[in-house]
mmCIF file of C-alpha atoms (C1' of nucleotides) in Angstrom:
data_model
loop_
_atom_site.group_PDB
_atom_site.id
_atom_site.type_symbol
_atom_site.label_atom_id
_atom_site.label_comp_id
_atom_site.label_asym_id
_atom_site.label_seq_id
_atom_site.Cartn_x
_atom_site.Cartn_y
_atom_site.Cartn_z
ATOM 1 C CA MET A 1 0.000 0.000 0.000
ATOM 2 C CA VAL A 2 1.411 3.345 -1.004
ATOM 3 C CA GLN A 3 -0.401 5.407 1.557
ATOM 4 C CA THR A 4 -2.291 3.767 4.379
ATOM 5 C CA GLY A 5 -4.630 6.517 5.401
ATOM 6 C CA PRO A 6 -5.548 10.161 5.525
ATOM 7 C CA ASN A 7 -3.413 12.702 7.250
ATOM 8 C CA PRO A 8 -5.996 14.500 9.389
ATOM 9 C CA SER A 9 -3.557 16.884 11.004
ATOM 10 C CA SER A 10 -2.380 18.320 7.673
ATOM 11 C CA GLY A 11 -5.791 19.729 6.822
ATOM 12 C CA GLU A 12 -5.226 20.032 3.105
ATOM 13 C CA ASN A 13 -2.754 17.690 1.479
ATOM 14 C CA LEU A 14 -0.894 19.496 -1.271
ATOM 15 C CA LEU A 15 -0.796 16.442 -3.506
ATOM 16 C CA PHE A 16 -4.527 15.743 -3.134
ATOM 17 C CA LEU A 17 -3.691 12.076 -3.031
ATOM 18 C CA THR A 18 -4.688 10.855 0.404
ATOM 19 C CA ASP A 19 -6.811 7.722 0.478
ATOM 20 C CA GLU A 20 -9.512 9.913 1.948
ATOM 21 C CA GLN A 21 -9.481 12.244 -1.060
ATOM 22 C CA LEU A 22 -9.431 9.332 -3.457
ATOM 23 C CA ARG A 23 -12.318 7.648 -1.692
ATOM 24 C CA LYS A 24 -14.453 10.754 -2.009
ATOM 25 C CA GLY A 25 -13.733 10.824 -5.717
ATOM 26 C CA ILE A 26 -14.638 7.147 -6.037
ATOM 27 C CA GLU A 27 -17.931 7.637 -4.272
ATOM 28 C CA ALA A 28 -18.649 10.783 -6.257
ATOM 29 C CA MET A 29 -18.178 8.827 -9.492
ATOM 30 C CA PHE A 30 -20.513 6.096 -8.294
ATOM 31 C CA PHE A 31 -23.319 8.406 -7.222
ATOM 32 C CA ALA A 32 -22.913 10.839 -10.111
ATOM 33 C CA TYR A 33 -23.134 8.065 -12.668
ATOM 34 C CA ARG A 34 -26.504 7.138 -11.248
ATOM 35 C CA GLY A 35 -27.710 10.678 -11.847
ATOM 36 C CA PHE A 36 -26.088 10.703 -15.246
ATOM 37 C CA THR A 37 -28.163 7.741 -16.453
ATOM 38 C CA ALA A 38 -31.362 8.398 -14.494
ATOM 39 C CA ASP A 39 -33.141 10.708 -16.950
ATOM 40 C CA PRO A 40 -32.547 8.722 -20.151
ATOM 41 C CA ASP A 41 -33.451 5.547 -18.254
ATOM 42 C CA ARG A 42 -36.923 6.914 -17.548
ATOM 43 C CA ILE A 43 -37.502 7.691 -21.208
ATOM 44 C CA LEU A 44 -36.128 4.357 -22.360
ATOM 45 C CA GLU A 45 -38.517 2.542 -20.060
ATOM 46 C CA GLU A 46 -41.479 4.081 -21.883
ATOM 47 C CA TYR A 47 -40.144 2.619 -25.115
ATOM 48 C CA GLY A 48 -39.265 -0.755 -23.631
ATOM 49 C CA TYR A 49 -35.586 -0.190 -24.256
ATOM 50 C CA GLY A 50 -32.536 -0.273 -22.006
ATOM 51 C CA ARG A 51 -29.246 1.528 -21.685
ATOM 52 C CA ALA A 52 -27.703 -0.650 -24.354
ATOM 53 C CA HIS A 53 -30.157 0.768 -26.876
ATOM 54 C CA HIS A 54 -29.314 4.289 -25.794
ATOM 55 C CA ARG A 55 -25.617 3.689 -26.306
ATOM 56 C CA ALA A 56 -26.176 2.207 -29.748
ATOM 57 C CA LEU A 57 -28.385 5.126 -30.792
ATOM 58 C CA HIS A 58 -25.893 7.621 -29.447
ATOM 59 C CA PHE A 59 -22.878 6.307 -31.304
ATOM 60 C CA ILE A 60 -24.705 5.575 -34.542
ATOM 61 C CA ASN A 61 -25.878 9.177 -34.422
ATOM 62 C CA ARG A 62 -22.361 10.353 -33.715
ATOM 63 C CA SER A 63 -20.910 8.467 -36.654
ATOM 64 C CA HIS A 64 -23.482 8.066 -39.392
ATOM 65 C CA GLY A 65 -22.771 4.992 -41.461
ATOM 66 C CA THR A 66 -20.428 3.398 -38.925
ATOM 67 C CA THR A 67 -19.904 -0.334 -39.249
ATOM 68 C CA VAL A 68 -20.921 -3.011 -36.783
ATOM 69 C CA ASN A 69 -17.299 -3.745 -35.957
ATOM 70 C CA ASN A 70 -16.618 -0.097 -35.275
ATOM 71 C CA LEU A 71 -19.535 0.131 -32.934
ATOM 72 C CA LEU A 72 -18.441 -3.062 -31.205
ATOM 73 C CA ASN A 73 -15.074 -1.566 -30.370
ATOM 74 C CA THR A 74 -16.555 1.705 -29.204
ATOM 75 C CA LEU A 75 -19.089 0.050 -26.951
ATOM 76 C CA GLY A 76 -16.796 -2.682 -25.688
ATOM 77 C CA VAL A 77 -19.310 -5.508 -25.952
ATOM 78 C CA THR A 78 -19.541 -8.716 -27.960
ATOM 79 C CA LYS A 79 -21.173 -8.844 -31.369
ATOM 80 C CA GLN A 80 -23.848 -11.160 -29.997
ATOM 81 C CA SER A 81 -24.778 -8.665 -27.353
ATOM 82 C CA LEU A 82 -24.814 -5.752 -29.777
ATOM 83 C CA ASN A 83 -26.629 -7.758 -32.402
ATOM 84 C CA ARG A 84 -29.518 -8.431 -30.061
ATOM 85 C CA VAL A 85 -29.889 -4.721 -29.441
ATOM 86 C CA LEU A 86 -29.492 -3.749 -33.103
ATOM 87 C CA ARG A 87 -32.026 -6.345 -34.196
ATOM 88 C CA GLY A 88 -34.590 -4.707 -31.949
ATOM 89 C CA LEU A 89 -33.811 -1.209 -33.170
ATOM 90 C CA ILE A 90 -33.905 -2.299 -36.816
ATOM 91 C CA ALA A 91 -37.147 -4.230 -36.309
ATOM 92 C CA ASP A 92 -38.718 -1.146 -34.738
ATOM 93 C CA GLY A 93 -37.532 1.025 -37.604
ATOM 94 C CA LEU A 94 -35.157 3.239 -35.617
ATOM 95 C CA VAL A 95 -32.007 2.007 -37.344
ATOM 96 C CA VAL A 96 -31.218 0.814 -40.849
ATOM 97 C CA ALA A 97 -28.263 -1.376 -41.814
ATOM 98 C CA ARG A 98 -27.164 -0.813 -45.398
ATOM 99 C CA VAL A 99 -24.738 -3.101 -47.212
ATOM 100 C CA GLY A 100 -21.381 -1.367 -47.559
ATOM 101 C CA ARG A 101 -20.497 0.255 -50.871
ATOM 102 C CA THR A 102 -16.787 -0.476 -51.027
ATOM 103 C CA ASP A 103 -16.837 -3.602 -48.887
ATOM 104 C CA ARG A 104 -20.142 -5.396 -49.204
ATOM 105 C CA ARG A 105 -19.473 -7.537 -46.119
ATOM 106 C CA GLU A 106 -19.832 -4.502 -43.941
ATOM 107 C CA ARG A 107 -23.105 -3.041 -42.756
ATOM 108 C CA ASN A 108 -23.321 0.717 -42.490
ATOM 109 C CA LEU A 109 -25.626 1.798 -39.716
ATOM 110 C CA PHE A 110 -27.888 4.822 -39.866
ATOM 111 C CA LEU A 111 -30.662 6.263 -37.746
ATOM 112 C CA THR A 112 -34.065 6.640 -39.392
ATOM 113 C CA GLU A 113 -36.208 9.703 -38.752
ATOM 114 C CA ALA A 114 -37.794 7.895 -35.796
ATOM 115 C CA GLY A 115 -34.364 6.859 -34.557
ATOM 116 C CA GLN A 116 -33.119 10.420 -34.702
ATOM 117 C CA GLU A 117 -36.172 11.561 -32.838
ATOM 118 C CA LEU A 118 -35.604 9.194 -29.919
ATOM 119 C CA GLU A 119 -31.892 9.930 -29.891
ATOM 120 C CA ARG A 120 -32.582 13.647 -29.658
ATOM 121 C CA LYS A 121 -35.037 13.073 -26.840
ATOM 122 C CA LEU A 122 -32.552 10.989 -24.863
ATOM 123 C CA ALA A 123 -29.657 13.328 -25.530
ATOM 124 C CA GLU A 124 -31.631 16.389 -24.540
ATOM 125 C CA ALA A 125 -32.713 14.771 -21.262
ATOM 126 C CA GLN A 126 -29.106 13.995 -20.478
ATOM 127 C CA ARG A 127 -27.961 17.446 -21.553
ATOM 128 C CA VAL A 128 -30.446 19.157 -19.255
ATOM 129 C CA ARG A 129 -28.795 17.629 -16.212
ATOM 130 C CA MET A 130 -25.318 18.108 -17.604
ATOM 131 C CA ARG A 131 -26.047 21.733 -18.403
ATOM 132 C CA ALA A 132 -27.321 22.351 -14.893
ATOM 133 C CA ALA A 133 -24.260 20.703 -13.393
ATOM 134 C CA TYR A 134 -21.906 22.661 -15.637
ATOM 135 C CA ARG A 135 -23.677 25.892 -14.857
ATOM 136 C CA ALA A 136 -23.574 25.225 -11.124
ATOM 137 C CA ALA A 137 -19.899 24.283 -11.142
ATOM 138 C CA GLY A 138 -18.580 26.900 -13.534
ATOM 139 C CA PRO A 139 -16.259 26.824 -16.560
ATOM 140 C CA GLN A 140 -13.061 26.170 -14.663
ATOM 141 C CA ALA A 141 -14.586 23.209 -12.843
ATOM 142 C CA VAL A 142 -15.849 21.832 -16.150
ATOM 143 C CA ALA A 143 -12.358 21.909 -17.604
ATOM 144 C CA GLY A 144 -11.025 20.028 -14.586
ATOM 145 C CA PHE A 145 -13.885 17.568 -14.744
ATOM 146 C CA ARG A 146 -13.018 16.643 -18.302
ATOM 147 C CA GLN A 147 -9.293 16.475 -17.588
ATOM 148 C CA VAL A 148 -9.722 13.986 -14.776
ATOM 149 C CA LEU A 149 -12.195 11.868 -16.731
ATOM 150 C CA GLU A 150 -9.865 11.700 -19.706
ATOM 151 C CA ALA A 151 -6.979 10.686 -17.473
ATOM 152 C CA MET A 152 -9.134 7.939 -16.015
ATOM 153 C CA MET A 153 -9.838 6.213 -19.340
ATOM 154 C CA ASP A 154 -7.952 3.219 -20.657
ATOM 155 C CA ASP A 155 -5.427 4.243 -23.294
ATOM 156 C CA ASP A 156 -7.156 2.582 -26.227
ATOM 157 C CA ILE A 157 -10.521 4.049 -25.288
ATOM 158 C CA ARG A 158 -9.012 7.491 -24.927
ATOM 159 C CA HIS A 159 -7.985 7.240 -28.561
ATOM 160 C CA THR A 160 -11.537 6.359 -29.542
ATOM 161 C CA TYR A 161 -12.798 9.211 -27.390
ATOM 162 C CA ASN A 162 -10.397 11.706 -28.938
ATOM 163 C CA ALA A 163 -11.139 10.585 -32.476
ATOM 164 C CA LEU A 164 -14.821 11.044 -31.718
ATOM 165 C CA LYS A 165 -14.218 14.292 -29.886
ATOM 166 C CA ASP A 166 -12.922 16.292 -32.814
ATOM 167 C CA GLY A 167 -15.412 15.778 -35.594
ATOM 168 C CA ARG A 168 -15.301 12.019 -36.277
ATOM 169 C CA MET B 1 -34.196 22.839 -27.282
ATOM 170 C CA VAL B 2 -32.301 25.602 -25.555
ATOM 171 C CA GLN B 3 -29.347 25.631 -27.884
ATOM 172 C CA THR B 4 -29.407 23.655 -31.078
ATOM 173 C CA GLY B 5 -25.767 23.304 -31.912
ATOM 174 C CA PRO B 6 -22.167 24.346 -31.464
ATOM 175 C CA ASN B 7 -20.954 27.791 -32.341
ATOM 176 C CA PRO B 8 -17.826 26.990 -34.313
ATOM 177 C CA SER B 9 -16.939 30.548 -35.132
ATOM 178 C CA SER B 10 -16.762 31.615 -31.499
ATOM 179 C CA GLY B 11 -13.899 29.249 -30.733
ATOM 180 C CA GLU B 12 -14.475 29.186 -26.998
ATOM 181 C CA ASN B 13 -18.004 29.695 -25.726
ATOM 182 C CA LEU B 14 -17.957 31.624 -22.481
ATOM 183 C CA LEU B 15 -20.861 29.696 -21.035
ATOM 184 C CA PHE B 16 -19.368 26.297 -21.908
ATOM 185 C CA LEU B 17 -22.872 25.113 -22.596
ATOM 186 C CA THR B 18 -23.023 24.298 -26.277
ATOM 187 C CA ASP B 19 -24.483 20.930 -27.149
ATOM 188 C CA GLU B 20 -21.046 20.059 -28.463
ATOM 189 C CA GLN B 21 -19.426 20.729 -25.089
ATOM 190 C CA LEU B 22 -22.133 18.811 -23.296
ATOM 191 C CA ARG B 23 -21.790 15.874 -25.638
ATOM 192 C CA LYS B 24 -18.087 15.648 -24.955
ATOM 193 C CA GLY B 25 -18.817 15.556 -21.250
ATOM 194 C CA ILE B 26 -21.406 12.845 -21.745
ATOM 195 C CA GLU B 27 -19.017 10.693 -23.726
ATOM 196 C CA ALA B 28 -16.216 11.348 -21.258
ATOM 197 C CA MET B 29 -18.448 10.097 -18.429
ATOM 198 C CA PHE B 30 -19.310 6.966 -20.372
ATOM 199 C CA PHE B 31 -15.748 6.040 -21.268
ATOM 200 C CA ALA B 32 -14.249 7.084 -17.953
ATOM 201 C CA TYR B 33 -16.709 4.976 -15.995
ATOM 202 C CA ARG B 34 -15.499 1.951 -17.930
ATOM 203 C CA GLY B 35 -11.952 2.660 -16.783
ATOM 204 C CA PHE B 36 -13.177 3.375 -13.285
ATOM 205 C CA THR B 37 -14.632 -0.122 -12.893
ATOM 206 C CA ALA B 38 -12.133 -2.065 -15.017
ATOM 207 C CA ASP B 39 -9.512 -2.829 -12.358
ATOM 208 C CA PRO B 40 -11.822 -3.988 -9.556
ATOM 209 C CA ASP B 41 -13.772 -6.030 -12.111
ATOM 210 C CA ARG B 42 -10.687 -8.067 -12.915
ATOM 211 C CA ILE B 43 -10.107 -8.856 -9.246
ATOM 212 C CA LEU B 44 -13.750 -9.674 -8.619
ATOM 213 C CA GLU B 45 -13.710 -12.164 -11.465
ATOM 214 C CA GLU B 46 -11.016 -14.183 -9.695
ATOM 215 C CA TYR B 47 -13.318 -14.453 -6.694
ATOM 216 C CA GLY B 48 -16.432 -15.180 -8.731
ATOM 217 C CA TYR B 49 -18.035 -11.947 -7.619
ATOM 218 C CA GLY B 50 -19.542 -9.029 -9.497
ATOM 219 C CA ARG B 51 -19.785 -5.289 -9.119
ATOM 220 C CA ALA B 52 -22.721 -5.635 -6.764
ATOM 221 C CA HIS B 53 -20.461 -7.445 -4.305
ATOM 222 C CA HIS B 54 -17.872 -4.703 -4.578
ATOM 223 C CA ARG B 55 -20.438 -2.026 -3.815
ATOM 224 C CA ALA B 56 -21.731 -3.915 -0.787
ATOM 225 C CA LEU B 57 -18.212 -4.446 0.567
ATOM 226 C CA HIS B 58 -17.341 -0.805 0.002
ATOM 227 C CA PHE B 59 -20.286 0.665 1.862
ATOM 228 C CA ILE B 60 -20.237 -1.859 4.687
ATOM 229 C CA ASN B 61 -16.595 -0.967 5.160
ATOM 230 C CA ARG B 62 -17.436 2.723 5.056
ATOM 231 C CA SER B 63 -20.104 2.393 7.718
ATOM 232 C CA HIS B 64 -19.385 -0.492 10.036
ATOM 233 C CA GLY B 65 -22.553 -1.881 11.525
ATOM 234 C CA THR B 66 -24.874 -0.259 8.984
ATOM 235 C CA THR B 67 -28.306 -1.814 8.600
ATOM 236 C CA VAL B 68 -29.688 -3.572 5.544
ATOM 237 C CA ASN B 69 -32.179 -0.770 4.991
ATOM 238 C CA ASN B 70 -29.440 1.810 5.137
ATOM 239 C CA LEU B 71 -27.411 -0.068 2.588
ATOM 240 C CA LEU B 72 -30.489 -0.456 0.394
ATOM 241 C CA ASN B 73 -30.961 3.283 0.212
ATOM 242 C CA THR B 74 -27.314 3.945 -0.431
ATOM 243 C CA LEU B 75 -27.054 1.393 -3.216
ATOM 244 C CA GLY B 76 -30.444 2.137 -4.741
ATOM 245 C CA VAL B 77 -31.476 -1.478 -5.309
ATOM 246 C CA THR B 78 -34.234 -3.721 -3.973
ATOM 247 C CA LYS B 79 -33.790 -5.749 -0.820
ATOM 248 C CA GLN B 80 -34.144 -8.947 -2.816
ATOM 249 C CA SER B 81 -31.276 -7.966 -5.065
ATOM 250 C CA LEU B 82 -29.077 -6.913 -2.169
ATOM 251 C CA ASN B 83 -30.060 -9.949 -0.140
ATOM 252 C CA ARG B 84 -28.806 -12.309 -2.809
ATOM 253 C CA VAL B 85 -25.447 -10.557 -2.805
ATOM 254 C CA LEU B 86 -25.226 -10.405 0.984
ATOM 255 C CA ARG B 87 -26.138 -14.087 1.299
ATOM 256 C CA GLY B 88 -23.163 -14.950 -0.870
ATOM 257 C CA LEU B 89 -20.785 -12.732 1.070
ATOM 258 C CA ILE B 90 -22.033 -14.072 4.405
ATOM 259 C CA ALA B 91 -21.823 -17.681 3.205
ATOM 260 C CA ASP B 92 -18.231 -17.081 2.106
ATOM 261 C CA GLY B 93 -17.365 -15.523 5.440
ATOM 262 C CA LEU B 94 -16.630 -12.001 4.175
ATOM 263 C CA VAL B 95 -19.548 -10.349 5.942
ATOM 264 C CA VAL B 96 -21.353 -10.976 9.206
ATOM 265 C CA ALA B 97 -24.894 -9.840 10.008
ATOM 266 C CA ARG B 98 -25.420 -9.342 13.723
ATOM 267 C CA VAL B 99 -28.869 -8.884 15.245
ATOM 268 C CA GLY B 100 -29.282 -5.254 16.277
ATOM 269 C CA ARG B 101 -28.799 -4.372 19.928
ATOM 270 C CA THR B 102 -31.429 -1.678 20.311
ATOM 271 C CA ASP B 103 -33.764 -2.908 17.577
ATOM 272 C CA ARG B 104 -33.452 -6.621 17.196
ATOM 273 C CA ARG B 105 -35.225 -6.629 13.857
ATOM 274 C CA GLU B 106 -32.325 -4.872 12.295
ATOM 275 C CA ARG B 107 -29.184 -6.577 11.105
ATOM 276 C CA ASN B 108 -25.922 -4.766 11.607
ATOM 277 C CA LEU B 109 -23.455 -5.587 8.884
ATOM 278 C CA PHE B 110 -19.717 -5.943 9.385
ATOM 279 C CA LEU B 111 -16.781 -7.105 7.326
ATOM 280 C CA THR B 112 -14.793 -10.046 8.638
ATOM 281 C CA GLU B 113 -11.013 -10.126 8.395
ATOM 282 C CA ALA B 114 -11.333 -11.813 4.998
ATOM 283 C CA GLY B 115 -13.910 -9.244 3.940
ATOM 284 C CA GLN B 116 -11.652 -6.387 4.907
ATOM 285 C CA GLU B 117 -8.844 -7.995 2.998
ATOM 286 C CA LEU B 118 -10.804 -8.174 -0.258
ATOM 287 C CA GLU B 119 -12.209 -4.696 0.250
ATOM 288 C CA ARG B 120 -8.725 -3.294 0.667
ATOM 289 C CA LYS B 121 -7.567 -5.092 -2.444
ATOM 290 C CA LEU B 122 -10.445 -3.721 -4.516
ATOM 291 C CA ALA B 123 -10.139 -0.224 -3.118
ATOM 292 C CA GLU B 124 -6.418 -0.082 -3.705
ATOM 293 C CA ALA B 125 -6.826 -1.215 -7.317
ATOM 294 C CA GLN B 126 -9.349 1.554 -7.847
ATOM 295 C CA ARG B 127 -7.211 4.108 -6.037
ATOM 296 C CA VAL B 128 -4.197 3.356 -8.215
ATOM 297 C CA ARG B 129 -6.051 4.531 -11.302
ATOM 298 C CA MET B 130 -7.676 7.413 -9.473
ATOM 299 C CA ARG B 131 -4.360 8.532 -8.073
ATOM 300 C CA ALA B 132 -2.770 8.477 -11.519
ATOM 301 C CA ALA B 133 -5.661 10.452 -12.983
ATOM 302 C CA TYR B 134 -5.543 13.000 -10.155
ATOM 303 C CA ARG B 135 -1.802 13.371 -10.487
ATOM 304 C CA ALA B 136 -2.027 13.811 -14.251
ATOM 305 C CA ALA B 137 -4.802 16.385 -14.036
ATOM 306 C CA GLY B 138 -3.600 18.376 -11.055
ATOM 307 C CA PRO B 139 -5.245 19.681 -7.873
ATOM 308 C CA GLN B 140 -7.346 22.372 -9.513
ATOM 309 C CA ALA B 141 -8.783 19.924 -12.028
ATOM 310 C CA VAL B 142 -9.582 17.518 -9.199
ATOM 311 C CA ALA B 143 -11.563 20.192 -7.388
ATOM 312 C CA GLY B 144 -13.533 20.888 -10.556
ATOM 313 C CA PHE B 145 -14.055 17.217 -11.176
ATOM 314 C CA ARG B 146 -15.673 16.772 -7.792
ATOM 315 C CA GLN B 147 -17.754 19.929 -8.120
ATOM 316 C CA VAL B 148 -19.303 18.806 -11.395
ATOM 317 C CA LEU B 149 -19.923 15.267 -10.150
ATOM 318 C CA GLU B 150 -21.651 16.550 -7.041
ATOM 319 C CA ALA B 151 -23.818 18.861 -9.103
ATOM 320 C CA MET B 152 -24.789 15.921 -11.276
ATOM 321 C CA MET B 153 -26.185 13.796 -8.445
ATOM 322 C CA ASP B 154 -29.844 13.544 -7.542
ATOM 323 C CA ASP B 155 -30.639 15.675 -4.503
ATOM 324 C CA ASP B 156 -31.379 12.791 -2.139
ATOM 325 C CA ILE B 157 -28.241 10.957 -3.144
ATOM 326 C CA ARG B 158 -26.155 14.070 -2.652
ATOM 327 C CA HIS B 159 -27.305 14.076 0.949
ATOM 328 C CA THR B 160 -26.215 10.474 1.365
ATOM 329 C CA TYR B 161 -22.921 11.330 -0.314
ATOM 330 C CA ASN B 162 -22.314 14.318 1.932
ATOM 331 C CA ALA B 163 -23.223 12.432 5.079
ATOM 332 C CA LEU B 164 -20.772 9.748 4.051
ATOM 333 C CA LYS B 165 -18.191 12.276 2.972
ATOM 334 C CA ASP B 166 -17.531 13.770 6.372
ATOM 335 C CA GLY B 167 -17.041 10.845 8.699
ATOM 336 C CA ARG B 168 -20.421 9.035 8.631
ATOM 337 C "C1'" DA C 1 -9.523 -21.310 -59.305
ATOM 338 C "C1'" DA C 2 -8.730 -22.598 -54.669
ATOM 339 C "C1'" DT C 3 -7.968 -21.280 -50.178
ATOM 340 C "C1'" DG C 4 -7.841 -18.395 -46.301
ATOM 341 C "C1'" DT C 5 -9.536 -14.492 -43.741
ATOM 342 C "C1'" DT C 6 -12.830 -11.061 -42.397
ATOM 343 C "C1'" DA C 7 -17.426 -9.183 -41.299
ATOM 344 C "C1'" DT C 8 -21.584 -10.287 -39.925
ATOM 345 C "C1'" DG C 9 -25.478 -12.876 -38.242
ATOM 346 C "C1'" DT C 10 -27.578 -16.427 -35.498
ATOM 347 C "C1'" DC C 11 -28.570 -20.172 -32.226
ATOM 348 C "C1'" DA C 12 -28.060 -22.037 -27.714
ATOM 349 C "C1'" DG C 13 -26.904 -21.707 -23.140
ATOM 350 C "C1'" DC C 14 -25.062 -19.519 -19.066
ATOM 351 C "C1'" DC C 15 -24.319 -15.715 -15.534
ATOM 352 C "C1'" DT C 16 -25.084 -11.458 -12.847
ATOM 353 C "C1'" DT C 17 -28.015 -8.325 -11.299
ATOM 354 C "C1'" DG C 18 -31.853 -5.913 -11.550
ATOM 355 C "C1'" DT C 19 -37.189 -6.235 -11.114
ATOM 356 C "C1'" DT C 20 -42.203 -7.635 -8.888
ATOM 357 C "C1'" DG C 21 -45.170 -10.214 -6.003
ATOM 358 C "C1'" DA C 22 -46.240 -13.041 -2.194
ATOM 359 C "C1'" DC C 23 -45.579 -14.601 2.227
ATOM 360 C "C1'" DA C 24 -43.344 -15.588 6.951
ATOM 361 C "C1'" DT C 25 -41.049 -14.020 10.947
ATOM 362 C "C1'" DT C 26 -39.749 -11.021 14.404
ATOM 363 C "C1'" DC C 27 -40.565 -7.468 17.340
ATOM 364 C "C1'" DC C 28 -41.244 -2.442 18.431
ATOM 365 C "C1'" DA C 29 -44.858 0.699 19.706
ATOM 366 C "C1'" DA C 30 -49.348 2.321 20.445
ATOM 367 C "C1'" DT D 1 -53.296 -7.132 21.671
ATOM 368 C "C1'" DT D 2 -52.714 -5.573 17.401
ATOM 369 C "C1'" DG D 3 -50.740 -2.850 13.620
ATOM 370 C "C1'" DG D 4 -46.922 -1.901 11.121
ATOM 371 C "C1'" DA D 5 -41.929 -1.921 10.319
ATOM 372 C "C1'" DA D 6 -37.671 -4.487 9.277
ATOM 373 C "C1'" DT D 7 -36.000 -8.344 7.459
ATOM 374 C "C1'" DG D 8 -35.618 -12.673 4.991
ATOM 375 C "C1'" DT D 9 -36.942 -15.899 1.510
ATOM 376 C "C1'" DC D 10 -39.109 -18.120 -2.505
ATOM 377 C "C1'" DA D 11 -40.437 -17.861 -7.268
ATOM 378 C "C1'" DA D 12 -40.489 -15.949 -11.641
ATOM 379 C "C1'" DC D 13 -38.952 -12.910 -14.985
ATOM 380 C "C1'" DA D 14 -36.051 -9.565 -17.925
ATOM 381 C "C1'" DA D 15 -32.027 -7.056 -19.606
ATOM 382 C "C1'" DG D 16 -27.813 -7.477 -21.082
ATOM 383 C "C1'" DG D 17 -23.443 -9.218 -20.470
ATOM 384 C "C1'" DC D 18 -20.680 -13.632 -21.766
ATOM 385 C "C1'" DT D 19 -18.797 -18.091 -24.507
ATOM 386 C "C1'" DG D 20 -18.910 -21.446 -28.134
ATOM 387 C "C1'" DA D 21 -20.281 -23.096 -32.454
ATOM 388 C "C1'" DC D 22 -21.635 -22.616 -36.937
ATOM 389 C "C1'" DA D 23 -23.250 -20.343 -41.477
ATOM 390 C "C1'" DT D 24 -22.765 -17.127 -45.135
ATOM 391 C "C1'" DA D 25 -20.972 -13.795 -48.011
ATOM 392 C "C1'" DA D 26 -17.330 -11.232 -49.726
ATOM 393 C "C1'" DC D 27 -12.858 -9.837 -49.984
ATOM 394 C "C1'" DA D 28 -7.743 -11.117 -50.356
ATOM 395 C "C1'" DT D 29 -4.043 -13.973 -51.462
ATOM 396 C "C1'" DT D 30 -1.713 -17.501 -53.531
#
DNA sequence: AATGTTATGTCAGCCTTGTTGACATTCCAA
DNA sequence: TTGGAATGTCAACAAGGCTGACATAACATT
């Protein structure tokens, strides 16, 4: 163990790395993530969908025409798991899978009008909370928030995130 | 919709509230949470446990002698779901449930030596990543990180979080 | 042309972890 | 004594992960 406990007498540790500080961050992540997903979850329930559907809709919207394999890597799930979700979305007419032009083995995924509508609804619900949190915390806090989150990602996912971040 | 899109010409929006900015935050939360849980998940797999077990161990450790109902509220799951997890942990000798002293209907939950050992292992794995992220981002970023996360929580959960935050 | 590889889909089965509903027990409190 | 609260337990179900196996089509290589 690098550091066995907090250092109560020091008041404020200059390195911000006491176990106490880290624990607060860990708990904040846990509780905040619940809030983060709460609003979309309520909407999804009305449609009989789950978080997996939300994620698929989000990233198809982000990258129109993305392939199944691409989506698989972004989401970090198996093709069987994703396929189950996609089948539902395609059956309900929210997503279309078009045979690839250059490589006809690939399927390019797109949102239909209905798919875009639900995606917008989910995204806006999530943005409302995010916006409120950003507004409450202020611009400087937001910058720090993003810095820490980015540093917390696995390396390979950070690449995906960055590629996505700046215009596909 | 409050704001329909980014404002590319402005370069840096003073309010930090464009949909583009919000979307980056949303994706950062999604990817970062994966990293956040990745290390404990690997350890849990060795023990045949899941994230639910980790959460139970964490909060029992945080509040020695907490009741089942307390834990229920903190974790935000049903008693049946928690009970299944607790049964496993008790059967494996990581947790003990003692009949309450003042109210004998209640069960006070404690970690055994073995339970504390696993909890420490999980917590340290999670702290390693957190510590690295904090160090990379710097103290000011960490403060902002926590501010935004706290603002993102549901009100009732923020109370739980704050009560937990400053020594039970 | 034959062979290998890749992308995708699908079936079956399993696990964790969430849910609801029903019911029993214990025991505090009015 | 009785009502209600806290807890536990059983059953059933669903979402959404997983693995393994297999099929098909299309591209790539030899």
